[in-house]
Tab-separated table of C-alpha atoms in Angstrom:
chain	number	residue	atom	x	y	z
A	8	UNK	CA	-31.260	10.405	25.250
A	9	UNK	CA	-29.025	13.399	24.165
A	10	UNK	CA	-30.574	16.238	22.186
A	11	UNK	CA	-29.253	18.679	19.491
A	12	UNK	CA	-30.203	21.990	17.757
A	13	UNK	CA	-30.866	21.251	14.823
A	14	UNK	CA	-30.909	23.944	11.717
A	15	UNK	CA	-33.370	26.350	11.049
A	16	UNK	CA	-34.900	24.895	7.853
A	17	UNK	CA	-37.734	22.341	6.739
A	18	UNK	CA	-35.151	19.896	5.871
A	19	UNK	CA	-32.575	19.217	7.731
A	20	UNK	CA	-30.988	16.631	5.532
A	21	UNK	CA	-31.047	18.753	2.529
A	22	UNK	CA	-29.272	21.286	4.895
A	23	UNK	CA	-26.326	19.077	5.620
A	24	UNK	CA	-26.215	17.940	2.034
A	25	UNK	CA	-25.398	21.770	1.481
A	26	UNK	CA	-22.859	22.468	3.251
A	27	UNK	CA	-20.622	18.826	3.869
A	28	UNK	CA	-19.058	16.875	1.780
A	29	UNK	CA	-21.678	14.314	1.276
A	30	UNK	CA	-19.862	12.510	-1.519
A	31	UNK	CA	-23.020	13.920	-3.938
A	32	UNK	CA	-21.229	17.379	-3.934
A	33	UNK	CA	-17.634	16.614	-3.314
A	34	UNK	CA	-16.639	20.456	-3.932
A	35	UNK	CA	-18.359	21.884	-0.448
A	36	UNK	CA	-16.175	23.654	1.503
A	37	UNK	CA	-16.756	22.103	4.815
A	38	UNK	CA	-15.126	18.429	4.499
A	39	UNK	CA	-15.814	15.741	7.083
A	40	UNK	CA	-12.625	13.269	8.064
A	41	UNK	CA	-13.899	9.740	6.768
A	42	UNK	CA	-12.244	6.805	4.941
A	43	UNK	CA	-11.059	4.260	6.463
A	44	UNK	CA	-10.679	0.425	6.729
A	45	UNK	CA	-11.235	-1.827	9.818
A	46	UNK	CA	-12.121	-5.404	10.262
A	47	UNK	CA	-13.224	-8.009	12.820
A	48	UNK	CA	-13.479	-11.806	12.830
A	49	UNK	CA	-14.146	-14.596	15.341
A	50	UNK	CA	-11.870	-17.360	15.383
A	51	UNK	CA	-11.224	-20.630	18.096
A	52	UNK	CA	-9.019	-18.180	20.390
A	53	UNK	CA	-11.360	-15.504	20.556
A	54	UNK	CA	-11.758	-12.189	18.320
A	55	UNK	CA	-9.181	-9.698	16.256
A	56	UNK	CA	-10.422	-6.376	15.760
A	57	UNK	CA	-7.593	-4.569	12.755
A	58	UNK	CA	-7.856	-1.283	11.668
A	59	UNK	CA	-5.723	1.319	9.422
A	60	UNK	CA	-5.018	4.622	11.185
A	61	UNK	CA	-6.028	7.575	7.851
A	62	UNK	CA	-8.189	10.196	8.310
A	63	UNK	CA	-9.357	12.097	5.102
A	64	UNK	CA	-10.869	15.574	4.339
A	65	UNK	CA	-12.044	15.524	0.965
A	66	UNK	CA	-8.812	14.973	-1.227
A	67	UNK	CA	-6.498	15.587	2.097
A	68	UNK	CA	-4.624	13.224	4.282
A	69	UNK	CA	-6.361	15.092	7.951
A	70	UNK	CA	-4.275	12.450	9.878
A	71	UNK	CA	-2.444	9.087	9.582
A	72	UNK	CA	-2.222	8.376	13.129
A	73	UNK	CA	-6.670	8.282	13.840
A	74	UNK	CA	-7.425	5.629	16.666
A	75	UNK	CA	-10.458	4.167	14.640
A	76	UNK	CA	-11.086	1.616	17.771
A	77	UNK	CA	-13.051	2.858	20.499
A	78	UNK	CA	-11.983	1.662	24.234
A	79	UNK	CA	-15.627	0.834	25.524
A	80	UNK	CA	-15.134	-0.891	28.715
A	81	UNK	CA	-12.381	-3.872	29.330
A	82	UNK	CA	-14.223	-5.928	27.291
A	83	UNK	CA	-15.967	-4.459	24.580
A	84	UNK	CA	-14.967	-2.389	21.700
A	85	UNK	CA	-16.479	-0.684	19.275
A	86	UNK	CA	-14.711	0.571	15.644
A	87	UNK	CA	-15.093	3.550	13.689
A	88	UNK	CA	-16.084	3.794	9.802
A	89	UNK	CA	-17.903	6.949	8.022
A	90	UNK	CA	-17.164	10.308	10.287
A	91	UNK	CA	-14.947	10.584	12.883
A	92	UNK	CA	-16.831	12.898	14.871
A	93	UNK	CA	-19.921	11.071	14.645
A	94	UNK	CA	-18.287	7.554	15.948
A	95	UNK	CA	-16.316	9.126	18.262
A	96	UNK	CA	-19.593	10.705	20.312
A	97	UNK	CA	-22.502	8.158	19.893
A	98	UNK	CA	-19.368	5.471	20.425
A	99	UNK	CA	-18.396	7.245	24.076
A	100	UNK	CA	-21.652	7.623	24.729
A	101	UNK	CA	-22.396	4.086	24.745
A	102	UNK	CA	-19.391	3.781	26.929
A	103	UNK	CA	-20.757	6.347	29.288
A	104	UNK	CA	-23.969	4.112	29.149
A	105	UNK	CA	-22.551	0.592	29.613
A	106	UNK	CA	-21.077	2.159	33.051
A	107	UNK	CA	-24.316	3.214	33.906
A	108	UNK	CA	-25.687	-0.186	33.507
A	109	UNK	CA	-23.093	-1.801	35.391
A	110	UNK	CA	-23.610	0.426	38.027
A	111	UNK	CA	-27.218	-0.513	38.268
A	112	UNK	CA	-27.272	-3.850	37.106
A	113	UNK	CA	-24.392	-4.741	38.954
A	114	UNK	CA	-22.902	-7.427	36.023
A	115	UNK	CA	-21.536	-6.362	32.907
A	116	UNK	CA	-23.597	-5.114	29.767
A	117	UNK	CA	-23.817	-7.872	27.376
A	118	UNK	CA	-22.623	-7.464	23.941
A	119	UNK	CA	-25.872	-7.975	22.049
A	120	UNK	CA	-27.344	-5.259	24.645
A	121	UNK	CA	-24.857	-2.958	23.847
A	122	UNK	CA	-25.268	-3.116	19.961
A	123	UNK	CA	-28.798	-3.073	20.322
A	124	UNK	CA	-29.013	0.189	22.615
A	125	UNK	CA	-26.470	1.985	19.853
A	126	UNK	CA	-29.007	0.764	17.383
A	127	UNK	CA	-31.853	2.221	19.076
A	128	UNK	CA	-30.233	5.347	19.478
A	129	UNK	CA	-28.516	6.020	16.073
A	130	UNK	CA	-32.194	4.718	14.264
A	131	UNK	CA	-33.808	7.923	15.983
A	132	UNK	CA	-31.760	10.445	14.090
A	133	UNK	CA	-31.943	8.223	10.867
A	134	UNK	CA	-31.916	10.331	7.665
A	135	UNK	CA	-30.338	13.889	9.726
A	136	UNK	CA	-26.931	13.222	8.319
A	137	UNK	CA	-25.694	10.826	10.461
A	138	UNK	CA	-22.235	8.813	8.680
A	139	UNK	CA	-21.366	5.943	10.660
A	140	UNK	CA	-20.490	1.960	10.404
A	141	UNK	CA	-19.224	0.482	13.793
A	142	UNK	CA	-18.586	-3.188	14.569
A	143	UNK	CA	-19.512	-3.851	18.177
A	144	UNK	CA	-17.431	-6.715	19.631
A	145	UNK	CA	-16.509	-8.527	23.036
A	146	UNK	CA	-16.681	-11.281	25.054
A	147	UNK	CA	-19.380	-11.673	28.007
A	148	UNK	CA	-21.132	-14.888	29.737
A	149	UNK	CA	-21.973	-16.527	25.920
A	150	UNK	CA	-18.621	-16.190	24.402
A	151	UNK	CA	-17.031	-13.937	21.886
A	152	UNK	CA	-19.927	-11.890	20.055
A	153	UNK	CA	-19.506	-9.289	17.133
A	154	UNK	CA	-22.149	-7.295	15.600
A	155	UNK	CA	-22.919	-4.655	13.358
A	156	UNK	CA	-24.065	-1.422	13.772
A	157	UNK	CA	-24.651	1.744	11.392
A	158	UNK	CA	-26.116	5.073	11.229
A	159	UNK	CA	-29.659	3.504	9.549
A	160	UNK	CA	-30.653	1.618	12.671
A	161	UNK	CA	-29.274	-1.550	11.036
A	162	UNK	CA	-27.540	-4.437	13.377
A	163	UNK	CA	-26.364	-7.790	12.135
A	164	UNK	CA	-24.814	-10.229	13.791
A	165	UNK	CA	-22.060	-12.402	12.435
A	166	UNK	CA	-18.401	-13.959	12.232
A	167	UNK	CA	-16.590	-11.691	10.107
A	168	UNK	CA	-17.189	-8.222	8.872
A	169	UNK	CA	-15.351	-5.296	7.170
A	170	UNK	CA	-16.439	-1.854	6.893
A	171	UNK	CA	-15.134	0.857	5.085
A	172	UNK	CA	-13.926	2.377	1.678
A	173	UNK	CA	-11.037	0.001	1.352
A	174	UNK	CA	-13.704	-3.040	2.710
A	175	UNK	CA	-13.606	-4.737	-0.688
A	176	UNK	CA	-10.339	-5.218	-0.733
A	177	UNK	CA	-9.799	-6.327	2.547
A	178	UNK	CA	-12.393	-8.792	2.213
A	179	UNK	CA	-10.209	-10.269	-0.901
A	180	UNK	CA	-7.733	-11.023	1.241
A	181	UNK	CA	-9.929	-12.303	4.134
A	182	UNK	CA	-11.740	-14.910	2.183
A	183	UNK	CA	-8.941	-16.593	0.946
A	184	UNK	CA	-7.125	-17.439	4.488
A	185	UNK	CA	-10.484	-17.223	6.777
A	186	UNK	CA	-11.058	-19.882	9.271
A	187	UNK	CA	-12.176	-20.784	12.658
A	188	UNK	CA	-9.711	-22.962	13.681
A	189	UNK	CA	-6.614	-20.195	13.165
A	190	UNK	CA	-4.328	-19.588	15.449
A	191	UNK	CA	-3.890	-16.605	17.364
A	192	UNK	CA	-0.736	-15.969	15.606
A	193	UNK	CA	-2.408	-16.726	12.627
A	194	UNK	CA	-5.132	-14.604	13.201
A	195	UNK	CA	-3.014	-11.589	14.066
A	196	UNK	CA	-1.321	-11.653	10.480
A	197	UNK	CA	-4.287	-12.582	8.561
A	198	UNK	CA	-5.711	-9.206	10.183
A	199	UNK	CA	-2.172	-7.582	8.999
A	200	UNK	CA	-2.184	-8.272	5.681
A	201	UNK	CA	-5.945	-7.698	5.586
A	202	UNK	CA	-5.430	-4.135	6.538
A	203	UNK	CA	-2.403	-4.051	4.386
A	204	UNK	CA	-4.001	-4.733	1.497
A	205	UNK	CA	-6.735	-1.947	1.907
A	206	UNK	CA	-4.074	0.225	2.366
A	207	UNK	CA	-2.142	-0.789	-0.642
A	208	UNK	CA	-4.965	-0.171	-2.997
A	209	UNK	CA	-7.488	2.575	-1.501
A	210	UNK	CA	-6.082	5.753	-1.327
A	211	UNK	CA	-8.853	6.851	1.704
A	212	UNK	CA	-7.176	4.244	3.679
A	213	UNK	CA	-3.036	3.942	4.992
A	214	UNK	CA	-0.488	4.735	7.660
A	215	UNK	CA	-0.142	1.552	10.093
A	216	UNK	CA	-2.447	-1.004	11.187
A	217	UNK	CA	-3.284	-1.358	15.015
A	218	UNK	CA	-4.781	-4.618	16.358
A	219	UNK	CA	-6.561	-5.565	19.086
A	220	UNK	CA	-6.844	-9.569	20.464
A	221	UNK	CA	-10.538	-10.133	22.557
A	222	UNK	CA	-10.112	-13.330	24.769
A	223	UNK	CA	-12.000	-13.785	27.995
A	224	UNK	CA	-10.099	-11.712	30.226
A	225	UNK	CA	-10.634	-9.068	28.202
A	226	UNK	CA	-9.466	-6.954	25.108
A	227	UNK	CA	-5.156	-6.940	24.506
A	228	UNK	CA	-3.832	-4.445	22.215
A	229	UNK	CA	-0.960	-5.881	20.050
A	230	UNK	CA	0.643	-2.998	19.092
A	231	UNK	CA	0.296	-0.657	15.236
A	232	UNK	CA	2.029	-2.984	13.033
A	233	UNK	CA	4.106	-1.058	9.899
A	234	UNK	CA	3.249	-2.813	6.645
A	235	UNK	CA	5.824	-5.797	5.581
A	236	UNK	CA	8.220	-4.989	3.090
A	237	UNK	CA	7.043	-5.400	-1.254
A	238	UNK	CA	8.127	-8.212	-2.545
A	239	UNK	CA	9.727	-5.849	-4.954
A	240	UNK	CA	12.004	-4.373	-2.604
A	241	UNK	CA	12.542	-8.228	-1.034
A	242	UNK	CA	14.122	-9.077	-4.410
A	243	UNK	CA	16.404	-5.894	-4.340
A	244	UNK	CA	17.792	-6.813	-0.848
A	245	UNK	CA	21.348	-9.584	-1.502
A	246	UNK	CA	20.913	-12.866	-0.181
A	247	UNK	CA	23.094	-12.982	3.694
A	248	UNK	CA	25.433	-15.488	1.654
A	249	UNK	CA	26.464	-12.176	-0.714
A	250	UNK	CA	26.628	-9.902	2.486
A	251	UNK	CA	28.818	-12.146	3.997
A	252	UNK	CA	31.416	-12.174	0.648
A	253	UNK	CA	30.990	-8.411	0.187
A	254	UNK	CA	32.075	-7.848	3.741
A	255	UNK	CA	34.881	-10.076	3.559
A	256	UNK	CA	36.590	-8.873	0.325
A	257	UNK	CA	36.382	-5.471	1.497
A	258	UNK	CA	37.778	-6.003	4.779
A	259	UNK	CA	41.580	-4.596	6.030
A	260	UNK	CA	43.447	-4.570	9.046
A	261	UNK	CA	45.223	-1.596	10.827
A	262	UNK	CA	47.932	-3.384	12.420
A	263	UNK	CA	49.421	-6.907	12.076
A	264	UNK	CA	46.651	-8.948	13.195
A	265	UNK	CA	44.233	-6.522	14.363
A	266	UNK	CA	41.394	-5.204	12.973
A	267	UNK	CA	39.234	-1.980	12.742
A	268	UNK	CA	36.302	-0.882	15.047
A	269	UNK	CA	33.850	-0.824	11.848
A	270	UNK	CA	33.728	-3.005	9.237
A	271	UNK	CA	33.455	-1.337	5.599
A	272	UNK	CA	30.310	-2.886	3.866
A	273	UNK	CA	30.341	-0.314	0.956
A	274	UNK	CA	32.329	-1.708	-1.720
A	275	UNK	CA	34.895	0.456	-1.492
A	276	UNK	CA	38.807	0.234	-1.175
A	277	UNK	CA	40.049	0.800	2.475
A	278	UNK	CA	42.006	3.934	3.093
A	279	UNK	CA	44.163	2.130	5.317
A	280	UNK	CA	45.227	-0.156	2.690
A	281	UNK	CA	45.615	3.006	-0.346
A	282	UNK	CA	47.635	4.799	2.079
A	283	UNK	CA	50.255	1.682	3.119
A	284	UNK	CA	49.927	1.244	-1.058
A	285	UNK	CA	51.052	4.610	-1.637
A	286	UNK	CA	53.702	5.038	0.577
A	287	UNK	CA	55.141	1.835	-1.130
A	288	UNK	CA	55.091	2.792	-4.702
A	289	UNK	CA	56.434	6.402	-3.823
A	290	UNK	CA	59.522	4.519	-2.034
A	291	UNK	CA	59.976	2.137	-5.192
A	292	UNK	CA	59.921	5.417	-7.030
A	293	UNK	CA	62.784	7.011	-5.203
A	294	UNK	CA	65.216	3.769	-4.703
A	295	UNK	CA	64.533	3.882	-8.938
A	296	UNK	CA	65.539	6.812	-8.846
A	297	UNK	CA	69.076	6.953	-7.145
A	298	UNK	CA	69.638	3.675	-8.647
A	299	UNK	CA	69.357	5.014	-11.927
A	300	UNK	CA	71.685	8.633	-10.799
A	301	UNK	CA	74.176	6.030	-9.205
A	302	UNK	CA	74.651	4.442	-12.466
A	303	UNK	CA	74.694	7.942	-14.160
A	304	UNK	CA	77.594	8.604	-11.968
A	305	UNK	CA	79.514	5.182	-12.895
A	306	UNK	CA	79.482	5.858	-16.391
């Protein structure tokens, strides 16, 4: 088991309290990146794991492009909610120890094994300071497993769990389109919009949404997914029926039967077509003109 200097002082905790940000005294000058929003749920295909990618120090954006999911072996990952430096070392630690036991074992660390050695571990610093909520989750010989874990010691095990500052809103969204039987299509989206919503509403929590497929060969990384377009801005966008008209009234031809490279989609008149217009009225102009000196003459 790792060990760390700890301060000088009877109480460490009170120490820590000091001098982070510890939400109690929100004005300390050393602030620890936190806030954040990830998810996890089991469905018939296996498990998504969706998280937003926004680090914050105190009122600061630190980051918006944080990987919050921790790459534990091919078939296990772990999230990160509270500090990032805390999940980011206990998390690669269990890594480093999941190895080991493969190495010894010879068969893959299970997923309940692996939660329960990070709980183990985390509950013997419990009340030094520690900030962290992880969701453990993977698939070994019983199936697809999720648990989770935080800096108290505590370890659940369940079907669907969010952690974070924008968790509550997350879980609004999650609730209403939950079940086993989705899709993995389905499941991918419901993850999106999950994560989009947290981000819409928490301010801790933003930038895209990366998500991550479990099925028994293994973990799959979908790709970070940009939030969908407002409805708002949906109903500001013309129907393809008025693109199509716009395009066509506005369109003009160089030559007899020919026409231009581009396309003008703006609206506005073609120069093409104002300069064959000029030239026009400036000859009607001058054939006025010497009609109306010819008769001058005549009379």
């Amino acid at each position: 088991m790792p060990s760390f200097d700890m301060p000088a002082t009877v109480d460490p905790q009170a120490f820590l309290q000091l001098h982070t940000d510890d939400m109690s005294d929100p004005s300390c000058r050393i602030k620890i990146n936190h806030g954040t929003t990830t998810l996890a749920f089991k469905f018939q295909g296996g498990i998504v794991v969706a998280v937003d990618s926004r680090a914050t120090a105190g009122s600061y954006i630190a980051s918006g492009t944080v990987k919050k999911v921790i790459e534990i072996n091919p078939y296990l990952l772990g999230t990160m909610a509270g500090g990032a430096a805390d999940c980011q070392y206990w998390e690669t630690y269990l890594g480093i120890q999941c190895r080991l036991h493969e190495l010894r074992n010879h068969e893959r660390i299970s997923v309940a094994a692996a939660s329960k050695y990070l709980s183990n571990l985390v509950y013997s610093y419990k009340g030094m300071g520690l900030s962290m909520g992880t969701m453990i989750c993977g698939w070994d010989k019983t199936g697809p497993q999720l648990f989770y874990v935080d800096s108290d010691g505590t370890r659940l095990k369940g079907d669907l769990f969010s952690v974070g500052s924008g968790s509550t809103f997350a879980y609004g969204v999650l609730d209403g389109g939950y079940h086993y039987n989705l899709s993995d299509e389905d499941a991918i989206e419901l993850g999106r919009r999950s994560i989009y919503a947290a981000g819409h509403r928490d301010a801790f929590s933003g930038n895209t949404v990366n998500l991550y497929i479990v099925k028994e060969d293994g973990w799959r990384f979908v790709g970070p997914l940009l939030p969908s377009p407002s409805p708002a801005s949906r109903l500001l966008t013309p129907p393809p029926s008025a693109r199509s008209k716009t395009s066509t009234s506005t369109r003009c031809t160089t030559t007899a039967g020919t026409r231009p490279s581009s396309t003008r989609r703006t609206g506005r008149a073609c120069p093409v077509r104002e300069h064959r217009l000029s030239r026009r009225s400036r000859s009607r102009r001058s054939r006025r003109r010497r009609e109306d000196d010819g008769a001058l003459v005549r009379s």
